[in-house]
One Martini backbone bead per residue (centre of mass of N, CA, C, O) as a GRO file, in nm:
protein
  169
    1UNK     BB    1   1.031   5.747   6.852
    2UNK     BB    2   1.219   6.058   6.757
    3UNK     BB    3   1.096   6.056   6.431
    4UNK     BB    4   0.818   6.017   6.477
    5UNK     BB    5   0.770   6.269   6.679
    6UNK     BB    6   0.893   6.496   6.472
    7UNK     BB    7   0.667   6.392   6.221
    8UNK     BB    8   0.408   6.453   6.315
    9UNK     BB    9   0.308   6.740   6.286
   10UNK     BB   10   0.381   6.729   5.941
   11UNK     BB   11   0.166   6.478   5.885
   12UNK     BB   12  -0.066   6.714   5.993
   13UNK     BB   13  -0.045   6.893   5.794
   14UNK     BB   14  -0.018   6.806   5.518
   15UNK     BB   15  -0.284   6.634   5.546
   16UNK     BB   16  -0.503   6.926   5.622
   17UNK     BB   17  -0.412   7.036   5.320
   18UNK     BB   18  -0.486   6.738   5.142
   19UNK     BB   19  -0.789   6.673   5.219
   20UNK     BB   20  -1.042   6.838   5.034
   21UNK     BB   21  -0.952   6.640   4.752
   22UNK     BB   22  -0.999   6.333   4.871
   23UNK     BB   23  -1.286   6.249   5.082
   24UNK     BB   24  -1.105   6.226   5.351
   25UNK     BB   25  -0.979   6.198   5.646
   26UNK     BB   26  -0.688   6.306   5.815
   27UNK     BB   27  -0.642   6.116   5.985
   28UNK     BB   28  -0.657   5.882   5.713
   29UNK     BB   29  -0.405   6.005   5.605
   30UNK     BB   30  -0.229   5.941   5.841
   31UNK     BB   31  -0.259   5.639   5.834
   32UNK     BB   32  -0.094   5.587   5.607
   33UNK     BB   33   0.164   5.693   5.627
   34UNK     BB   34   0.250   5.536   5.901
   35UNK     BB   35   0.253   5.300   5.719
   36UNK     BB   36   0.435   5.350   5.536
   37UNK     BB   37   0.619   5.415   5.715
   38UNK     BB   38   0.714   5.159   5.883
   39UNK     BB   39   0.749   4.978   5.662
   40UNK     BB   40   1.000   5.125   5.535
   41UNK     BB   41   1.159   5.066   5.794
   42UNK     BB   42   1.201   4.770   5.818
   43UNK     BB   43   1.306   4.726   5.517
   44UNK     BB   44   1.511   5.057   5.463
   45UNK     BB   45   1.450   5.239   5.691
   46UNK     BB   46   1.548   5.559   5.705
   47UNK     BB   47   1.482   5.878   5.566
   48UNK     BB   48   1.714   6.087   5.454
   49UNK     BB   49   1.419   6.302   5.439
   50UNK     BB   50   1.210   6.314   5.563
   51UNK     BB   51   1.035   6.553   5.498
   52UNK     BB   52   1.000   6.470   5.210
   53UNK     BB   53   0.886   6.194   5.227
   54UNK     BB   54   0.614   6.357   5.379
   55UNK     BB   55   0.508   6.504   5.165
   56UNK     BB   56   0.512   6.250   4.920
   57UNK     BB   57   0.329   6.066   5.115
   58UNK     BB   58   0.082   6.220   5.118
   59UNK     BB   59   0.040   6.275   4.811
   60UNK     BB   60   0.031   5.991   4.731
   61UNK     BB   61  -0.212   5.941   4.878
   62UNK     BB   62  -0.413   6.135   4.812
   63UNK     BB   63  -0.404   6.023   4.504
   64UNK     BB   64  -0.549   5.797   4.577
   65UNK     BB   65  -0.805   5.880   4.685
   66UNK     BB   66  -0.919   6.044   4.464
   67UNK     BB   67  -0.860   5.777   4.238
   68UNK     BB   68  -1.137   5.660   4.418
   69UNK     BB   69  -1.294   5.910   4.445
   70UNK     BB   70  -1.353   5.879   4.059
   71UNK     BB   71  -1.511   5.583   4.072
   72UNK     BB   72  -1.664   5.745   4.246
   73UNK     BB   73  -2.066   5.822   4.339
   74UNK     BB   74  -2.121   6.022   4.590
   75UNK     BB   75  -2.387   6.166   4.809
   76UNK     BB   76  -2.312   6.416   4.896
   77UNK     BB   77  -2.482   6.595   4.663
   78UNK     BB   78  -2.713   6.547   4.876
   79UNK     BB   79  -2.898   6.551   5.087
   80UNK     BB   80  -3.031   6.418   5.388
   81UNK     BB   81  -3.308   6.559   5.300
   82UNK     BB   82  -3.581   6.467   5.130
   83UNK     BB   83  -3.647   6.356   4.814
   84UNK     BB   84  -3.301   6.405   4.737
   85UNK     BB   85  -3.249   6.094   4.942
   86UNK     BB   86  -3.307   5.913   4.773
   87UNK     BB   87  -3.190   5.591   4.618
   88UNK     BB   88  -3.291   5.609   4.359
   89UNK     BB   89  -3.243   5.944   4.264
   90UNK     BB   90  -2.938   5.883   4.287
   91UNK     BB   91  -2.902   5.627   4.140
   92UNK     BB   92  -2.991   5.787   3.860
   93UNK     BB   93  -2.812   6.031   3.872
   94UNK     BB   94  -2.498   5.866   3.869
   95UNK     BB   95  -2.611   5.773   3.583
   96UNK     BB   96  -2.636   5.985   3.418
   97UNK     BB   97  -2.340   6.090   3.455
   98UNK     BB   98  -2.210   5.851   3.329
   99UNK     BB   99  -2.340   5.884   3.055
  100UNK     BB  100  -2.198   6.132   3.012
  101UNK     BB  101  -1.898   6.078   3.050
  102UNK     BB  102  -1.935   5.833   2.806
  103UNK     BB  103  -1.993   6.058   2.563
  104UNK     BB  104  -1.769   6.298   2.532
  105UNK     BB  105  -1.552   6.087   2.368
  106UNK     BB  106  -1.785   6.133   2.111
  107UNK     BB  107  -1.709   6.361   2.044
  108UNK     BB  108  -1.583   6.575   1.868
  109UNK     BB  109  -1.299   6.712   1.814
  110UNK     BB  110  -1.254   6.916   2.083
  111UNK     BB  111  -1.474   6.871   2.269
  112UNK     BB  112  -1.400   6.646   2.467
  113UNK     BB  113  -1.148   6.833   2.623
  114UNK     BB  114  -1.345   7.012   2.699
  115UNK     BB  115  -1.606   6.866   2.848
  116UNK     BB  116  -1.399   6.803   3.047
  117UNK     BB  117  -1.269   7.057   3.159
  118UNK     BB  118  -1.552   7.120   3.266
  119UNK     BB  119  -1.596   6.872   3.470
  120UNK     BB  120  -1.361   6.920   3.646
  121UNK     BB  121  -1.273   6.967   3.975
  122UNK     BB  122  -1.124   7.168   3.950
  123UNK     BB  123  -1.226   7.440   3.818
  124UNK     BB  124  -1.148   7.599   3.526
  125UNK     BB  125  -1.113   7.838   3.360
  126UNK     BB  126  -1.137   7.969   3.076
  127UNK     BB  127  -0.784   8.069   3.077
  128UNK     BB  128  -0.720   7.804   3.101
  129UNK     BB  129  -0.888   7.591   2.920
  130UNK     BB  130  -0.757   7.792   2.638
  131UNK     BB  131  -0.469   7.759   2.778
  132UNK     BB  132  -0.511   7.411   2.669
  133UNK     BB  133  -0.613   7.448   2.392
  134UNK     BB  134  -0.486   7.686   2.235
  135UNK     BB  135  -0.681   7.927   2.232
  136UNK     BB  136  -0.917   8.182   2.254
  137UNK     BB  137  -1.153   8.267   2.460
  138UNK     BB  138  -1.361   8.394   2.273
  139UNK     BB  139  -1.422   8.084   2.146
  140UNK     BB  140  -1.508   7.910   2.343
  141UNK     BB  141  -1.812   7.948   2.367
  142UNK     BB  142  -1.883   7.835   2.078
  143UNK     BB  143  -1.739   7.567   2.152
  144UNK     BB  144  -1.945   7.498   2.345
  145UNK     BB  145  -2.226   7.506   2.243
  146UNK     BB  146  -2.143   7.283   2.004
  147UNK     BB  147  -2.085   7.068   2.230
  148UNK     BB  148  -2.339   7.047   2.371
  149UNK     BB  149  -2.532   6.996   2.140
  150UNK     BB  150  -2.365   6.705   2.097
  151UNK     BB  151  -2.444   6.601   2.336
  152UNK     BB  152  -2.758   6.631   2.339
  153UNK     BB  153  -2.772   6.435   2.091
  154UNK     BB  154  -2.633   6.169   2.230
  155UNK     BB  155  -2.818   6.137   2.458
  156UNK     BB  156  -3.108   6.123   2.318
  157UNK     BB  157  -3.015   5.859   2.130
  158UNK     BB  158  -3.027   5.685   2.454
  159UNK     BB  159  -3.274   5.809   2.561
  160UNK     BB  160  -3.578   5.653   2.616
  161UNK     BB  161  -3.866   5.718   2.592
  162UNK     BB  162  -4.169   5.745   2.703
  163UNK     BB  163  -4.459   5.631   2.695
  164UNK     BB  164  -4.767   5.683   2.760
  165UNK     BB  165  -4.863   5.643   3.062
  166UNK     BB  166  -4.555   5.528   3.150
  167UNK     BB  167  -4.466   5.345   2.935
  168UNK     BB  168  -4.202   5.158   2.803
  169UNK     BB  169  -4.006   5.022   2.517
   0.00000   0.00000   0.00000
């Protein structure tokens, strides 16, 4: 079809801009997306702007991949050898996280918010997080310094110290 090929380039290049923040390979995103132009053709013809259409189906995929890959916790930050590649250490590391994770929305006031703002795989800057948060920048560090102590307070109270000689409760 010469719809096919003259898309061709357009969601290699839009794929290969979104793939990144995805952790899948633009390869597989790009037959996601013809996976989808192939469907839509059968169903409701060629779109009126194929351009547009394809730029929006790559975002579209693109925020699937992201929120497939927000809710799993995979080894990738993990070394491929050495102590920190055992599948015990990993999957320890994994539950820390979730449970750091699960903790942030019990924190008081404005904590919460910056907590996460904080833990955000985008890596919002302070002056980005201040003006989300509506507050001067100035502050930001004290009202960390505080969410975190009420973090480390949660969390304290949720893990079981070991008994001496290795024994848990």
């Amino acid at each position: 079809m010469p719809l096919l090929r003259a898309l061709g380039p357009l969601v290699s290049a839009e794929a290969a801009a979104e793939v990144p923040e995805t952790g899948v390979e633009a390869r597989d995103l790009e037959q996601d997306v013809w996976v989808r132009l192939l469907e839509r053709l059968g169903a409701e013809g060629p779109p009126a702007d194929p351009g547009r259409w394809v730029r929006n189906a790559v975002r579209d995929e693109a925020h699937r991949a992201r929120s497939a890959a927000a809710g799993r916790h995979p080894y990738r930050e993990e070394p491929a050898a050495g102590p920190e590649s055992d599948p015990e250490r990993a999957a320890l590391h994994n539950h820390r996280r979730l449970l750091l994770r699960a903790a942030v929305p019990r924190t008081p006031g404005r904590c919460p918010r910056l907590l996460a703002a904080l833990l955000s795989p985008a890596d919002p800057t302070y002056r980005e997080i201040a003006g989300e948060l509506g507050m001067s920048q100035g502050s930001l560090g004290p009202l960390r310094a505080k969410c975190l102590e009420c973090l480390r307070r949660l969390l304290a109270a949720e893990v079981v110290a070991p008994e001496p000689r290795g024994k848990e409760r």
